[in-house]
XYZ file of C-alpha atoms in Angstrom:
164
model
C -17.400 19.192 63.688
C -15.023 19.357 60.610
C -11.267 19.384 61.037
C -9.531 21.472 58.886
C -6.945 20.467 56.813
C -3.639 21.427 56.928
C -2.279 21.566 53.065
C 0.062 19.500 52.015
C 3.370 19.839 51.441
C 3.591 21.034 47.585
C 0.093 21.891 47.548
C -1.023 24.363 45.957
C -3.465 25.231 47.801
C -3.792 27.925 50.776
C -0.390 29.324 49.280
C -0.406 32.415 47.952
C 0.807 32.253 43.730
C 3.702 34.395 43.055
C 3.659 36.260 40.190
C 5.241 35.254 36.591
C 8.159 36.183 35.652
C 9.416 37.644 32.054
C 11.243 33.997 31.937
C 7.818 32.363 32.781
C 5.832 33.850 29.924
C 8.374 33.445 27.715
C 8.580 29.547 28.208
C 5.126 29.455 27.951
C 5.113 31.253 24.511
C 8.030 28.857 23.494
C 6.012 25.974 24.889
C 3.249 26.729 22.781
C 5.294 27.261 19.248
C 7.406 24.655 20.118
C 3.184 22.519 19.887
C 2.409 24.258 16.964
C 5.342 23.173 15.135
C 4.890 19.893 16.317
C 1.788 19.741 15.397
C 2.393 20.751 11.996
C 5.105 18.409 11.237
C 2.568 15.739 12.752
C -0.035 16.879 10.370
C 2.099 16.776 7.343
C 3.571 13.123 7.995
C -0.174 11.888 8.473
C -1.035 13.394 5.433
C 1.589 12.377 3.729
C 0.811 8.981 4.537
C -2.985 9.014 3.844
C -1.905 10.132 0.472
C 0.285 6.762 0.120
C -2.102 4.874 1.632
C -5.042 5.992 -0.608
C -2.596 5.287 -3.606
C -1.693 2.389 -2.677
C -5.437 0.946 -2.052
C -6.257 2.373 -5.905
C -3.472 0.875 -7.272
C -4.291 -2.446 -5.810
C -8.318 -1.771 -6.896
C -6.835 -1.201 -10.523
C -4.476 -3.945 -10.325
C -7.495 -6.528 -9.710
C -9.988 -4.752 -12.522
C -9.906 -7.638 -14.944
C -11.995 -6.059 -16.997
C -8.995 -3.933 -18.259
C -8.060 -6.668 -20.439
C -8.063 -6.087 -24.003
C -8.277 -2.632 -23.921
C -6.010 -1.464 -25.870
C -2.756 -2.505 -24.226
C -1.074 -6.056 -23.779
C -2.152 -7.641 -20.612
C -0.815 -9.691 -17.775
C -3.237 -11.802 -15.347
C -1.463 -13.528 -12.800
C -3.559 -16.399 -11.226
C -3.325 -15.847 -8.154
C -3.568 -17.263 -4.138
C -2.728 -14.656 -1.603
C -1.909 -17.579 0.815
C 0.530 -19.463 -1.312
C 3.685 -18.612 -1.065
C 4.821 -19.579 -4.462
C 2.358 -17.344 -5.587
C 3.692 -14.215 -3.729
C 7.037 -14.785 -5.202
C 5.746 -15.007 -8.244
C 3.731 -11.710 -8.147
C 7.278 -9.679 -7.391
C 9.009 -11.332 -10.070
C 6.632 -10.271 -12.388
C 6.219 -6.938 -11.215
C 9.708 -6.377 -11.265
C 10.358 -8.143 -14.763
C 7.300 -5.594 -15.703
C 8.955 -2.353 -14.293
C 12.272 -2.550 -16.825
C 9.170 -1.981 -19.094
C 8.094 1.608 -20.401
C 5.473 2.810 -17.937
C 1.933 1.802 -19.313
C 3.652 -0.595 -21.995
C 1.969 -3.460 -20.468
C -1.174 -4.541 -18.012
C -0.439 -6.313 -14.594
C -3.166 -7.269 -13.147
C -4.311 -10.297 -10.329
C -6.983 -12.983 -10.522
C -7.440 -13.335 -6.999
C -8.631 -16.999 -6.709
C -10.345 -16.712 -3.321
C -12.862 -14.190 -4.715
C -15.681 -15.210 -6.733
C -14.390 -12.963 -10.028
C -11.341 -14.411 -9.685
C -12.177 -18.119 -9.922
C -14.436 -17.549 -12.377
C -11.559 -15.889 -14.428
C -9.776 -18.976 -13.681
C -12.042 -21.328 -14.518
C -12.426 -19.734 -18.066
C -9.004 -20.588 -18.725
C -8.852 -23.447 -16.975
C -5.713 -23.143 -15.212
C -5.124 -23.173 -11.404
C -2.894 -20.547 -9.332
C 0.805 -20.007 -9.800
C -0.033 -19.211 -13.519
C 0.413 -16.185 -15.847
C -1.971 -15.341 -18.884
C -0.629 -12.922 -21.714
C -3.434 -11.214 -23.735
C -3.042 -8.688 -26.730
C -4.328 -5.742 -26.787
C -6.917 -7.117 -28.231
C -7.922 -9.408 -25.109
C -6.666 -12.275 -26.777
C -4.977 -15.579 -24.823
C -1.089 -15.348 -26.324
C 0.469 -17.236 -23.920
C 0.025 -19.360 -20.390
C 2.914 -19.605 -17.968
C 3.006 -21.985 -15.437
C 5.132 -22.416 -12.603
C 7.836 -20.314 -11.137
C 9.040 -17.420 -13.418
C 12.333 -15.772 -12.468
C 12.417 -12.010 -13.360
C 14.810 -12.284 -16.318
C 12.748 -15.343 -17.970
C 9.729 -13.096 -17.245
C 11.302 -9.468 -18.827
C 12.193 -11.681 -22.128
C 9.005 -13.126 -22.850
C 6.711 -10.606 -21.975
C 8.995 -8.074 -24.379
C 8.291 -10.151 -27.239
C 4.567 -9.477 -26.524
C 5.057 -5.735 -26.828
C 3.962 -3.960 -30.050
C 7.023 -2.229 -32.286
């Protein structure tokens, strides 16, 4: 024979629901504008950042299209070891001698040396990482930097590779 159980305390079961109140239904309306609003501010900051993100992977897929040299616009093709720490430093200086630039003025792009396009790249010029390249428009080899390039050494020889 089955016992019955006896409900317990807080249960709610074998109690009879009261009704809702005004107050009640009202919470529950606020409950679920106060989700939608959440929701949409949740929506907008993952958009927001998918947007930055997907820039941010294009920019890098641009930045390592080496085939964007000599085309049209003087180029910069940092050799380059994503390991080496020299080589990291490097990249910022140069990026942030190039942005005192007008935008588009010059070409920054990477010769990544630990894929096979960028060590061939390399090996055409024969130089190893931790070394910039600046080509004319024209694709031309102006000038090879090696070594450690502060920003303001950077900004004054790469302007006197700029046309006008």
């Amino acid at each position: 024979m089955r016992k019955s159980r006896k409900p317990q305390k807080g249960s709610k079961k074998g109690k009879a629901q009261a009704p809702r109140t005004d107050a009640q239904r009202q919470m529950d309306r606020r409950g679920v504008l106060r989700l939608a609003r959440n929701g949409a501010i949740a929506a907008a900051v993952l958009g927001g950042g998918g947007i930055i993100g997907a820039r941010s992977v294009m920019a890098t897929i641009a930045e390592h299209d080496l085939t964007r040299v000599g085309q049209g616009k003087p180029s910069v093709v940092q050799i380059h070891d994503p390991g080496c720490a020299t080589c990291n430093a490097l990249r910022r200086e140069a990026r942030r001698a190039l942005s005192g630039f007008e935008e588009c003025a010059m070409v920054y792009l990477v010769a990544n040396i630990k894929t096979e396009k960028g060590q061939v790249f390399a090996a055409r010029y024969n130089v190893p990482h931790v070394t910039l390249l600046v080509f004319n428009a024209d694709g031309e080899l102006v000038e090879t930097l090696r070594g450690m390039r502060r920003r303001a050494e950077l900004r004054a020889i790469l302007a006197a590779h700029l046309p006008g």
